[in-house]
Coordinates of C-alpha atoms in Angstrom, one line a residue:
M19 CA -30.6 -34.9 -26.6
L20 CA -29.1 -36.7 -29.2
R21 CA -29.1 -33.4 -30.9
S22 CA -27.2 -31.5 -28.6
L23 CA -24.5 -34.3 -28.3
T24 CA -24.4 -34.6 -32.2
S25 CA -23.3 -30.9 -32.2
K26 CA -21.1 -31.2 -29.2
R27 CA -19.1 -33.7 -30.6
S28 CA -18.6 -32.1 -34.1
L29 CA -16.9 -28.7 -32.1
Q30 CA -14.9 -31.5 -30.5
S31 CA -13.5 -32.6 -33.6
L32 CA -12.6 -29.7 -35.0
L33 CA -11.1 -28.3 -31.9
H34 CA -9.1 -31.9 -32.0
Y35 CA -8.1 -30.8 -35.5
H36 CA -7.0 -28.3 -34.9
H37 CA -4.4 -29.0 -32.4
H38 CA -3.4 -32.2 -33.1
P39 CA 0.1 -32.2 -33.7
L40 CA 0.0 -34.2 -36.6
L41 CA -2.7 -32.1 -38.9
R42 CA -1.3 -28.9 -37.7
P43 CA -0.2 -26.9 -40.6
N44 CA 3.6 -26.9 -41.6
P45 CA 5.6 -24.9 -38.9
H46 CA 8.1 -23.8 -41.7
P47 CA 5.6 -22.8 -44.7
T48 CA 7.4 -21.7 -47.6
P49 CA 7.0 -17.7 -47.5
F50 CA 5.0 -15.7 -49.4
N51 CA 5.4 -12.1 -50.4
P52 CA 1.9 -10.6 -49.1
R53 CA 0.1 -8.0 -52.0
P54 CA 1.5 -4.3 -51.7
F55 CA -2.0 -3.0 -51.0
S56 CA -2.6 -4.3 -48.0
S57 CA -1.5 -4.1 -44.2
T58 CA -3.2 -6.3 -42.4
P59 CA -2.0 -10.2 -42.7
G60 CA -5.1 -12.9 -43.4
P61 CA -6.4 -15.4 -41.2
T62 CA -4.1 -19.0 -41.2
T63 CA -5.8 -21.8 -43.4
S64 CA -6.7 -23.2 -40.0
E65 CA -8.4 -20.1 -38.5
S66 CA -10.8 -20.2 -41.9
E67 CA -11.5 -23.7 -41.7
L68 CA -12.6 -23.6 -37.5
R69 CA -14.9 -20.4 -38.8
K70 CA -16.7 -22.1 -41.7
Y71 CA -17.1 -25.4 -39.3
I72 CA -18.5 -23.6 -36.4
G73 CA -20.8 -21.4 -38.8
Y74 CA -22.2 -24.7 -40.7
T75 CA -22.7 -25.8 -36.9
L76 CA -24.8 -22.5 -35.7
L77 CA -26.8 -23.1 -38.9
L78 CA -27.7 -26.7 -38.3
L79 CA -28.7 -26.1 -34.9
G80 CA -30.8 -22.9 -35.7
C81 CA -32.7 -25.4 -38.4
G82 CA -32.7 -28.1 -36.0
A83 CA -34.8 -25.2 -33.6
A84 CA -36.8 -24.1 -36.3
T85 CA -38.0 -27.7 -37.1
Y86 CA -38.6 -28.5 -33.6
Y87 CA -40.7 -25.5 -33.0
S88 CA -42.8 -25.8 -35.9
F89 CA -42.9 -29.8 -36.2
P90 CA -47.1 -30.5 -35.9
F91 CA -46.8 -33.1 -33.1
P92 CA -50.1 -35.5 -32.1
E93 CA -52.6 -34.6 -30.4
N94 CA -51.4 -37.0 -27.4
A95 CA -48.0 -35.1 -27.3
K96 CA -49.2 -31.7 -26.2
H97 CA -47.2 -29.0 -24.3
K98 CA -44.1 -31.1 -25.9
K99 CA -43.0 -27.9 -28.0
A100 CA -42.7 -25.8 -24.6
Q101 CA -40.7 -28.4 -22.7
L102 CA -37.5 -29.3 -24.8
F103 CA -36.2 -32.3 -26.3
R104 CA -39.6 -34.1 -24.9
Y105 CA -41.4 -36.3 -27.4
A106 CA -42.9 -39.2 -25.8
P107 CA -46.9 -39.3 -25.6
L108 CA -48.3 -38.5 -22.5
P109 CA -48.2 -42.0 -20.2
D110 CA -51.5 -43.9 -20.6
D111 CA -51.8 -43.8 -16.9
L112 CA -51.1 -39.8 -16.7
H113 CA -54.3 -37.6 -15.8
T114 CA -54.6 -34.1 -17.4
V115 CA -57.0 -31.8 -15.3
S116 CA -57.9 -28.4 -16.2
N117 CA -60.4 -26.1 -14.8
W118 CA -63.3 -24.6 -16.7
S119 CA -61.5 -21.5 -18.5
G120 CA -58.5 -23.5 -19.2
T121 CA -56.5 -21.1 -16.6
H122 CA -55.0 -23.9 -15.0
E123 CA -54.1 -27.4 -15.7
V124 CA -52.0 -30.2 -14.0
Q125 CA -51.0 -33.8 -14.7
T126 CA -51.6 -36.7 -12.0
R127 CA -51.4 -40.5 -12.2
T128 CA -53.3 -40.0 -8.7
F129 CA -57.2 -39.1 -10.1
L130 CA -59.6 -41.3 -7.7
Q131 CA -63.1 -41.2 -8.4
P132 CA -64.8 -43.9 -5.5
E133 CA -68.3 -44.6 -6.4
A134 CA -69.4 -45.2 -2.1
I135 CA -68.6 -43.9 1.0
E136 CA -66.6 -46.7 1.8
E137 CA -64.3 -47.1 -1.4
L138 CA -64.0 -43.1 -0.2
E139 CA -62.5 -44.3 3.3
G140 CA -60.5 -46.1 1.7
I141 CA -58.7 -43.8 -0.5
V142 CA -58.0 -41.5 2.5
K143 CA -56.5 -44.3 5.1
T144 CA -54.5 -45.8 2.4
A145 CA -53.2 -41.8 1.5
N146 CA -52.5 -41.2 5.0
E147 CA -50.9 -44.2 5.9
K148 CA -48.4 -43.6 3.1
K149 CA -48.3 -40.3 3.9
Q150 CA -49.1 -39.2 0.4
R151 CA -51.5 -35.7 -0.1
I152 CA -54.3 -35.9 -1.6
R153 CA -56.7 -33.1 -2.7
P154 CA -60.8 -33.0 -3.0
V155 CA -61.0 -31.3 -6.4
G156 CA -65.1 -30.8 -7.6
S157 CA -66.1 -29.9 -10.9
G158 CA -63.5 -27.4 -12.1
L159 CA -65.8 -24.4 -12.3
S160 CA -63.6 -22.2 -10.2
P161 CA -61.3 -19.8 -12.2
N162 CA -58.5 -20.2 -9.6
G163 CA -56.8 -23.8 -9.5
I164 CA -58.0 -24.2 -5.8
G165 CA -58.9 -27.9 -6.0
L166 CA -55.9 -29.0 -8.7
T167 CA -52.7 -30.6 -7.3
R168 CA -50.1 -32.9 -8.9
A169 CA -49.8 -34.8 -5.8
G170 CA -53.1 -36.4 -6.4
M171 CA -57.1 -35.5 -6.3
V172 CA -60.1 -37.3 -5.5
N173 CA -63.5 -36.8 -6.9
L174 CA -66.9 -37.3 -5.6
A175 CA -68.8 -37.1 -9.5
L176 CA -69.9 -40.9 -9.3
M177 CA -70.9 -40.4 -5.7
D178 CA -73.9 -38.2 -7.0
M179 CA -77.1 -39.5 -5.2
V180 CA -80.1 -37.7 -3.7
L181 CA -80.1 -39.9 -0.5
Y182 CA -83.3 -39.0 1.6
V183 CA -86.0 -36.1 1.3
D184 CA -87.7 -35.0 5.0
E185 CA -90.9 -33.2 3.3
E186 CA -92.1 -32.5 6.4
K187 CA -88.7 -30.5 7.6
K188 CA -88.1 -29.2 3.7
T189 CA -84.7 -31.1 4.1
V190 CA -82.5 -33.2 1.6
T191 CA -79.6 -35.4 2.4
V192 CA -77.3 -36.1 -1.0
Q193 CA -74.1 -37.4 -1.8
A194 CA -71.5 -34.0 -1.9
G195 CA -70.5 -34.9 -5.7
I196 CA -74.3 -34.3 -6.9
R197 CA -74.2 -30.9 -9.3
V198 CA -76.5 -28.3 -8.3
Q199 CA -78.8 -28.6 -11.3
Q200 CA -79.3 -32.7 -10.5
L201 CA -80.2 -31.7 -7.2
V202 CA -82.9 -28.9 -8.3
D203 CA -84.3 -31.2 -11.0
A204 CA -84.6 -33.8 -8.1
I205 CA -86.5 -32.5 -5.2
K206 CA -88.5 -30.3 -7.9
E207 CA -91.3 -33.0 -7.4
Y208 CA -91.3 -32.5 -3.6
G209 CA -92.0 -29.1 -4.4
I210 CA -89.0 -27.9 -2.6
T211 CA -85.7 -25.8 -4.1
L212 CA -82.5 -24.8 -2.7
Q213 CA -82.5 -20.9 -0.7
N214 CA -80.2 -19.0 -2.9
F215 CA -78.1 -20.2 -6.1
A216 CA -74.9 -19.1 -7.9
S217 CA -74.7 -17.3 -11.4
I218 CA -74.4 -21.1 -12.7
R219 CA -75.8 -24.8 -11.9
E220 CA -73.2 -26.8 -12.8
Q221 CA -71.3 -26.6 -9.5
Q222 CA -70.9 -30.2 -7.2
I223 CA -72.5 -29.4 -3.6
G224 CA -69.6 -30.5 -1.8
G225 CA -67.4 -27.9 -3.8
I226 CA -69.8 -24.8 -3.7
V227 CA -70.4 -25.1 0.1
Q228 CA -66.9 -25.9 0.9
V229 CA -65.8 -22.8 -1.2
G230 CA -68.7 -20.3 0.5
A231 CA -70.4 -19.6 -2.7
H232 CA -73.2 -17.4 -2.8
G233 CA -76.0 -16.1 -4.4
T234 CA -77.7 -12.7 -3.9
G235 CA -80.1 -11.2 -1.7
A236 CA -79.3 -8.9 1.5
K237 CA -81.3 -11.0 3.5
L238 CA -80.0 -14.6 2.4
P239 CA -76.7 -15.8 3.7
P240 CA -74.0 -17.5 1.5
I241 CA -74.9 -21.2 0.1
D242 CA -72.5 -23.1 3.4
E243 CA -75.8 -21.4 5.6
Q244 CA -77.9 -24.2 4.1
V245 CA -75.7 -27.3 5.4
I246 CA -77.4 -28.0 9.0
S247 CA -75.1 -31.5 8.9
M248 CA -72.7 -33.0 6.8
K249 CA -70.3 -36.7 6.7
L250 CA -66.5 -35.8 6.9
V251 CA -64.0 -38.3 6.2
T252 CA -60.8 -37.6 8.0
P253 CA -57.6 -39.3 8.3
A254 CA -57.8 -39.6 11.7
K255 CA -60.9 -40.0 12.9
G256 CA -62.5 -41.8 9.9
T257 CA -65.9 -41.0 8.8
I258 CA -67.9 -38.8 11.7
E259 CA -71.0 -36.7 11.2
I260 CA -71.2 -33.2 12.4
S261 CA -74.1 -31.0 13.2
K262 CA -74.6 -27.8 14.8
E263 CA -75.5 -29.8 17.6
K264 CA -73.3 -32.3 18.3
D265 CA -70.1 -30.1 17.8
P266 CA -70.8 -26.4 16.8
E267 CA -67.2 -25.3 16.6
L268 CA -65.8 -28.0 14.3
F269 CA -69.4 -27.5 12.5
Y270 CA -68.5 -23.8 11.5
L271 CA -64.8 -24.2 10.5
A272 CA -65.4 -27.5 8.3
R273 CA -68.4 -26.2 6.7
C274 CA -66.9 -24.0 4.7
G275 CA -63.5 -25.6 5.1
L276 CA -61.8 -25.9 1.6
G277 CA -61.3 -29.8 2.0
G278 CA -59.0 -28.9 4.9
L279 CA -60.6 -30.8 7.3
G280 CA -61.4 -34.3 5.6
V281 CA -63.3 -34.8 2.3
V282 CA -66.6 -34.0 2.6
A283 CA -69.2 -37.1 2.0
E284 CA -72.5 -36.3 2.3
V285 CA -74.6 -33.1 2.9
T286 CA -77.7 -32.3 4.1
L287 CA -79.4 -29.0 3.2
Q288 CA -82.5 -26.9 4.4
C289 CA -84.4 -25.9 1.5
V290 CA -87.4 -23.5 0.8
E291 CA -90.4 -24.2 -0.6
R292 CA -90.2 -23.6 -4.6
Q293 CA -91.9 -20.4 -5.4
E294 CA -92.0 -18.4 -9.3
L295 CA -90.2 -15.6 -9.5
V296 CA -90.7 -12.0 -11.1
E297 CA -87.1 -10.7 -12.5
H298 CA -87.2 -7.1 -13.1
T299 CA -84.5 -5.2 -15.5
F300 CA -84.0 -1.9 -15.8
L301 CA -81.2 0.9 -16.4
S302 CA -79.9 3.3 -13.9
N303 CA -76.8 5.5 -13.3
M304 CA -74.9 6.2 -10.2
K305 CA -76.4 9.0 -9.2
D306 CA -79.6 7.3 -8.6
I307 CA -78.8 4.6 -7.0
K308 CA -77.2 6.1 -4.2
K309 CA -80.7 7.8 -4.0
N310 CA -82.8 4.5 -3.9
H311 CA -80.0 1.8 -2.6
K312 CA -81.2 0.9 0.9
K313 CA -84.5 0.5 -0.8
F314 CA -83.5 -2.0 -3.1
L315 CA -81.6 -3.8 -0.4
S316 CA -84.6 -3.9 1.8
D317 CA -87.5 -4.4 -0.3
N318 CA -85.9 -7.5 -2.8
K319 CA -85.3 -10.5 -1.8
H320 CA -82.7 -10.6 -4.8
V321 CA -81.3 -7.8 -5.9
K322 CA -77.7 -7.4 -8.2
Y323 CA -76.2 -4.3 -10.1
L324 CA -74.0 -4.6 -13.1
H325 CA -71.7 -1.9 -13.5
I326 CA -70.3 -1.0 -17.3
P327 CA -66.5 0.7 -17.0
Y328 CA -66.6 4.1 -18.8
T329 CA -69.7 4.8 -18.4
D330 CA -72.5 6.2 -15.8
A331 CA -74.9 3.1 -16.4
V332 CA -75.5 0.4 -13.8
V333 CA -77.7 -2.4 -14.7
V334 CA -80.2 -3.4 -12.2
V335 CA -81.7 -6.7 -12.0
T336 CA -84.0 -7.7 -8.7
C337 CA -86.3 -10.8 -7.9
N338 CA -89.3 -11.3 -5.8
P339 CA -91.9 -14.0 -5.4
I340 CA -95.6 -13.1 -7.4
S341 CA -97.9 -10.8 -5.6
K342 CA -100.6 -13.2 -4.6
S343 CA -102.9 -10.5 -4.7
R344 CA -101.5 -9.1 -8.2
G345 CA -99.8 -11.4 -9.7
P346 CA -97.2 -11.4 -12.7
P347 CA -96.6 -7.9 -14.2
K348 CA -98.7 -7.1 -16.9
H349 CA -96.4 -5.6 -18.9
K350 CA -94.9 -5.6 -22.9
P351 CA -91.5 -5.3 -23.7
K352 CA -91.0 -2.1 -25.6
Y353 CA -88.2 -4.0 -28.0
T354 CA -87.6 -7.2 -29.4
T355 CA -84.7 -9.7 -28.8
E356 CA -83.6 -8.3 -32.3
E357 CA -83.7 -4.7 -32.1
A358 CA -82.0 -5.2 -28.3
L359 CA -78.9 -6.7 -30.1
Q360 CA -79.0 -4.4 -33.2
H361 CA -76.7 -2.1 -31.9
V362 CA -74.0 -4.4 -30.6
R363 CA -74.5 -6.6 -34.3
V364 CA -73.8 -3.3 -36.2
L365 CA -70.5 -3.1 -34.3
Y366 CA -69.5 -6.5 -34.7
R367 CA -69.8 -6.4 -38.6
E368 CA -68.2 -2.7 -38.3
S369 CA -65.3 -4.0 -36.5
L370 CA -65.0 -7.0 -38.7
K371 CA -64.0 -4.6 -41.8
K372 CA -61.5 -2.9 -39.9
Y373 CA -59.9 -5.7 -38.5
R374 CA -60.6 -7.8 -41.8
G375 CA -56.7 -8.5 -42.2
Q376 CA -56.5 -10.1 -39.1
V377 CA -59.6 -12.0 -39.0
A378 CA -58.4 -13.8 -42.4
D379 CA -55.0 -14.9 -40.9
S380 CA -56.8 -16.1 -37.8
G381 CA -58.3 -18.8 -40.6
S382 CA -61.6 -19.1 -38.8
P383 CA -64.9 -18.5 -41.3
E384 CA -66.9 -15.5 -40.8
P385 CA -69.9 -16.4 -38.7
E386 CA -73.5 -16.2 -38.9
I387 CA -73.9 -13.2 -37.0
D388 CA -77.7 -12.9 -36.6
E389 CA -77.4 -16.4 -34.7
L390 CA -75.3 -15.5 -31.9
S391 CA -76.4 -14.5 -28.8
F392 CA -75.6 -11.3 -27.0
T393 CA -72.0 -13.3 -24.6
E394 CA -71.1 -14.7 -27.7
L395 CA -71.2 -11.5 -29.8
R396 CA -69.0 -9.7 -26.8
D397 CA -66.7 -12.6 -26.8
K398 CA -66.3 -12.3 -30.9
L399 CA -65.7 -8.6 -30.5
L400 CA -63.6 -8.5 -27.5
A401 CA -61.1 -11.0 -29.3
L402 CA -60.9 -8.8 -32.8
D403 CA -58.6 -6.5 -30.1
P404 CA -58.5 -7.3 -26.6
L405 CA -56.7 -5.0 -24.6
N406 CA -57.3 -2.1 -26.9
K407 CA -58.6 0.4 -24.3
E408 CA -61.1 2.3 -27.3
H409 CA -62.0 -0.9 -28.5
V410 CA -63.4 -2.0 -25.1
I411 CA -65.3 1.1 -24.2
E412 CA -66.9 1.0 -27.8
I413 CA -68.0 -2.6 -26.8
N414 CA -69.2 -1.1 -23.4
K415 CA -71.2 1.6 -24.9
A416 CA -72.6 -1.3 -27.3
E417 CA -73.4 -3.2 -23.7
V418 CA -75.1 -0.3 -22.9
E419 CA -77.5 -0.3 -25.5
F420 CA -78.1 -4.2 -25.6
W421 CA -79.5 -3.8 -21.6
R422 CA -81.5 -0.6 -22.7
K423 CA -83.5 -2.2 -24.7
S424 CA -83.6 -5.3 -22.5
E425 CA -85.5 -3.5 -19.9
G426 CA -88.3 -5.1 -18.6
Y427 CA -89.9 -8.4 -16.9
R428 CA -89.3 -12.1 -17.0
V429 CA -91.3 -14.8 -14.8
G430 CA -89.8 -18.1 -13.5
W431 CA -89.1 -20.7 -11.1
S432 CA -86.7 -19.4 -8.4
D433 CA -84.1 -22.7 -9.9
E434 CA -84.4 -21.1 -13.3
I435 CA -84.7 -17.4 -13.1
L436 CA -81.8 -16.9 -10.6
G437 CA -78.9 -17.7 -13.1
F438 CA -76.6 -15.4 -15.0
D439 CA -75.1 -15.7 -18.5
C440 CA -71.5 -15.2 -17.6
G441 CA -69.9 -15.5 -21.0
G442 CA -67.0 -17.6 -22.1
H443 CA -63.8 -18.4 -20.3
Q444 CA -62.3 -15.6 -18.4
W445 CA -60.5 -14.5 -15.0
V446 CA -62.3 -13.4 -12.0
S447 CA -61.5 -11.6 -8.7
E448 CA -64.3 -11.2 -6.5
T449 CA -64.0 -10.0 -3.1
C450 CA -66.2 -9.4 0.0
F451 CA -66.4 -6.8 2.3
P452 CA -68.5 -5.9 5.1
A453 CA -71.8 -2.8 4.0
G454 CA -73.3 -2.1 7.2
T455 CA -76.5 -3.7 8.5
L456 CA -79.4 -4.4 6.0
S457 CA -81.1 -1.5 8.5
K458 CA -78.6 0.7 8.1
P459 CA -76.0 0.4 5.1
S460 CA -72.6 1.8 5.5
M461 CA -73.0 3.1 1.6
K462 CA -69.5 1.8 1.6
D463 CA -70.4 -0.6 -1.0
L464 CA -71.0 2.0 -3.6
E465 CA -67.9 4.1 -2.3
Y466 CA -66.0 1.0 -3.3
I467 CA -67.1 0.9 -7.0
E468 CA -66.9 4.6 -7.8
E469 CA -63.1 4.6 -6.4
L470 CA -62.5 1.0 -8.8
M471 CA -64.2 3.3 -12.1
Q472 CA -61.9 6.1 -11.1
L473 CA -58.8 3.9 -10.7
I474 CA -60.2 2.0 -13.9
E475 CA -59.8 5.1 -15.8
K476 CA -57.0 7.0 -14.5
E477 CA -54.7 3.6 -15.4
S478 CA -56.3 3.1 -18.3
V479 CA -57.6 -0.5 -18.0
P480 CA -59.2 -2.2 -20.7
A481 CA -61.8 -3.2 -18.4
P482 CA -64.7 -5.1 -20.1
A483 CA -68.1 -5.1 -18.5
P484 CA -69.7 -6.1 -16.4
I485 CA -68.4 -5.4 -12.8
E486 CA -71.0 -7.6 -11.0
Q487 CA -71.9 -6.5 -7.5
R488 CA -74.2 -8.7 -5.5
W489 CA -74.8 -8.9 -1.4
T490 CA -75.7 -11.3 1.2
A491 CA -76.6 -11.6 4.7
C492 CA -73.3 -12.9 7.3
S493 CA -72.2 -16.5 7.6
K494 CA -71.2 -18.1 10.9
S495 CA -68.4 -20.5 8.9
R496 CA -65.4 -19.5 10.5
M497 CA -63.7 -19.4 7.0
S498 CA -66.1 -17.6 4.9
P499 CA -65.5 -14.4 3.3
A500 CA -68.7 -12.9 5.0
Y501 CA -68.2 -14.9 8.3
S502 CA -69.6 -12.1 11.3
S503 CA -70.6 -13.0 14.6
A504 CA -73.0 -9.7 14.4
D505 CA -76.6 -11.5 12.9
D506 CA -77.5 -8.7 11.0
D507 CA -74.6 -7.6 8.9
I508 CA -74.5 -7.5 5.5
F509 CA -71.6 -7.8 3.0
S510 CA -71.3 -6.6 -0.3
W511 CA -69.3 -9.2 -3.1
V512 CA -67.6 -7.6 -6.0
G513 CA -66.0 -8.7 -9.1
I514 CA -63.8 -7.7 -11.6
I515 CA -63.5 -9.7 -15.4
M516 CA -61.3 -10.2 -18.4
Y517 CA -62.9 -12.6 -20.7
L518 CA -60.0 -15.0 -23.1
P519 CA -62.1 -14.7 -25.8
T520 CA -59.5 -16.6 -28.1
M521 CA -57.2 -20.1 -27.6
D522 CA -54.1 -18.1 -29.0
A523 CA -51.4 -19.1 -26.3
R524 CA -49.8 -15.7 -26.9
Q525 CA -53.3 -13.3 -26.6
R526 CA -54.2 -15.3 -23.8
R527 CA -50.9 -14.5 -21.9
Q528 CA -51.0 -10.9 -22.9
I529 CA -54.9 -10.7 -21.1
T530 CA -53.4 -12.6 -18.2
E531 CA -50.8 -10.3 -17.5
E532 CA -53.1 -7.5 -18.1
F533 CA -55.6 -8.9 -15.9
F534 CA -53.0 -9.8 -13.2
H535 CA -51.7 -5.8 -13.0
Y536 CA -55.6 -4.8 -13.2
R537 CA -56.3 -7.3 -9.7
H538 CA -53.3 -6.0 -8.0
M539 CA -54.0 -2.5 -8.7
T540 CA -57.6 -2.9 -6.7
Q541 CA -55.4 -5.2 -3.9
A542 CA -53.3 -1.9 -3.2
Q543 CA -55.3 0.6 -3.3
L544 CA -58.8 -0.8 -1.9
W545 CA -58.9 -3.9 -0.2
D546 CA -57.3 -3.3 3.3
H547 CA -58.8 0.1 2.8
Y548 CA -62.3 -1.8 2.6
S549 CA -61.4 -5.2 4.7
A550 CA -61.9 -6.8 2.0
F551 CA -61.1 -10.2 1.5
E552 CA -61.2 -12.5 -2.1
H553 CA -63.2 -15.3 -2.4
W554 CA -61.5 -18.6 -1.5
A555 CA -62.8 -20.2 -5.3
K556 CA -61.1 -17.0 -7.4
I557 CA -58.1 -16.1 -5.4
E558 CA -54.6 -16.4 -7.4
V559 CA -51.7 -17.5 -5.1

């Protein structure tokens, strides 16, 4: 503000000088003869002075702006370069809350973390009396900002206890802030676990249930179907306990309710016996998938496909309980992990040479390539030129080679093996749509993928791998994307992705713009045709 006022005053003083009667040039100046070779009269002295001072003022403003946008600000004053004339550090009572991918962030003075249900009841009651909005937020793993709001948030991370385990009925009652991995570790000793899992384990139970999250397996429903009762802290009715038996209509609305009907405080889950699974990973193609699709869905407890854009490759991953008669498969891998990574490492070394100038400019030292995992290598490869379609195609081809050399079997407990290394920061859009029944699949799920791949190639989208496709049975929760009143309906879930492998703001913005173009095309050309709904945890408004 000071800079702008100073500049304004300088201009005013110049204009005042120009118009003041005592400071004007003599109205009757001594005549002079212009040079004979000049037919255009020159500017008066006052005009020349005015132009000179205006030039000085513009130069001063330019230098000030350059200094402003290049001056190093302290860490607690971040974002100030993007907000003109704001220099003060963030207030101590202002909380900055962001999601895991760093794609959404808000500042709020109201970020509450109760330690007991009584404290949570007080928070909800006070907010209601003051007519203040407050939103429950989990661990921030959703790629979107579904839980973030400047109005205020309540987080149950400190309410993370296992309250009761019924070994006979295989049920567990927990506070909603407990994370999936915490819960799984706590109930191992009872020989039970959750029926299904999403790709990662860091979600709070309240969050993973409320957004309708899911694992994979056409015979297994989304995770909200594991809930058999819950305690809900509401503004109008206080704490209420709901279940299918007590109030089925409210129960099916609130079970996957996005926190809209109250804050979930406690959840009772139906668990299953802890089992060891055999994971089988192999490479296929769309032609073979079409022949075997019905068998894959019906014969496997868990199955998913990883489609690789700009190739015909499909990675198939199945998981099933170990056969009691045959035991685990006696299979020796054809390739070692080092051999599986070789092709990707070679591509990265070649790409480093190609983009050497860019890597040097980034100021980051060259990493120890042999110490990087596959997803780390993919992130670093994409970071070199994330929107170059030809570069992305080469990375996707290298990924096919990695999966080809990673074919084989793996044995582990269900709570250890039903996971997936999703890579680093990313944008994701996932849709859910009906795919017939288990006994009679409609094959719409594979048609969707074929149309999506054609769209990617037609529009030259720099689409990285994988496009993950999973299946679930239906849910009775009204707001679940997989809701159906028919017990035998199955649903397919398809996720498209773009990674954010850099912290450079300009490059992240460019990737974001390209991703939303990619997502908009799928929405315009596929969603309505296939009756697809976007997963709540990935909706971008």
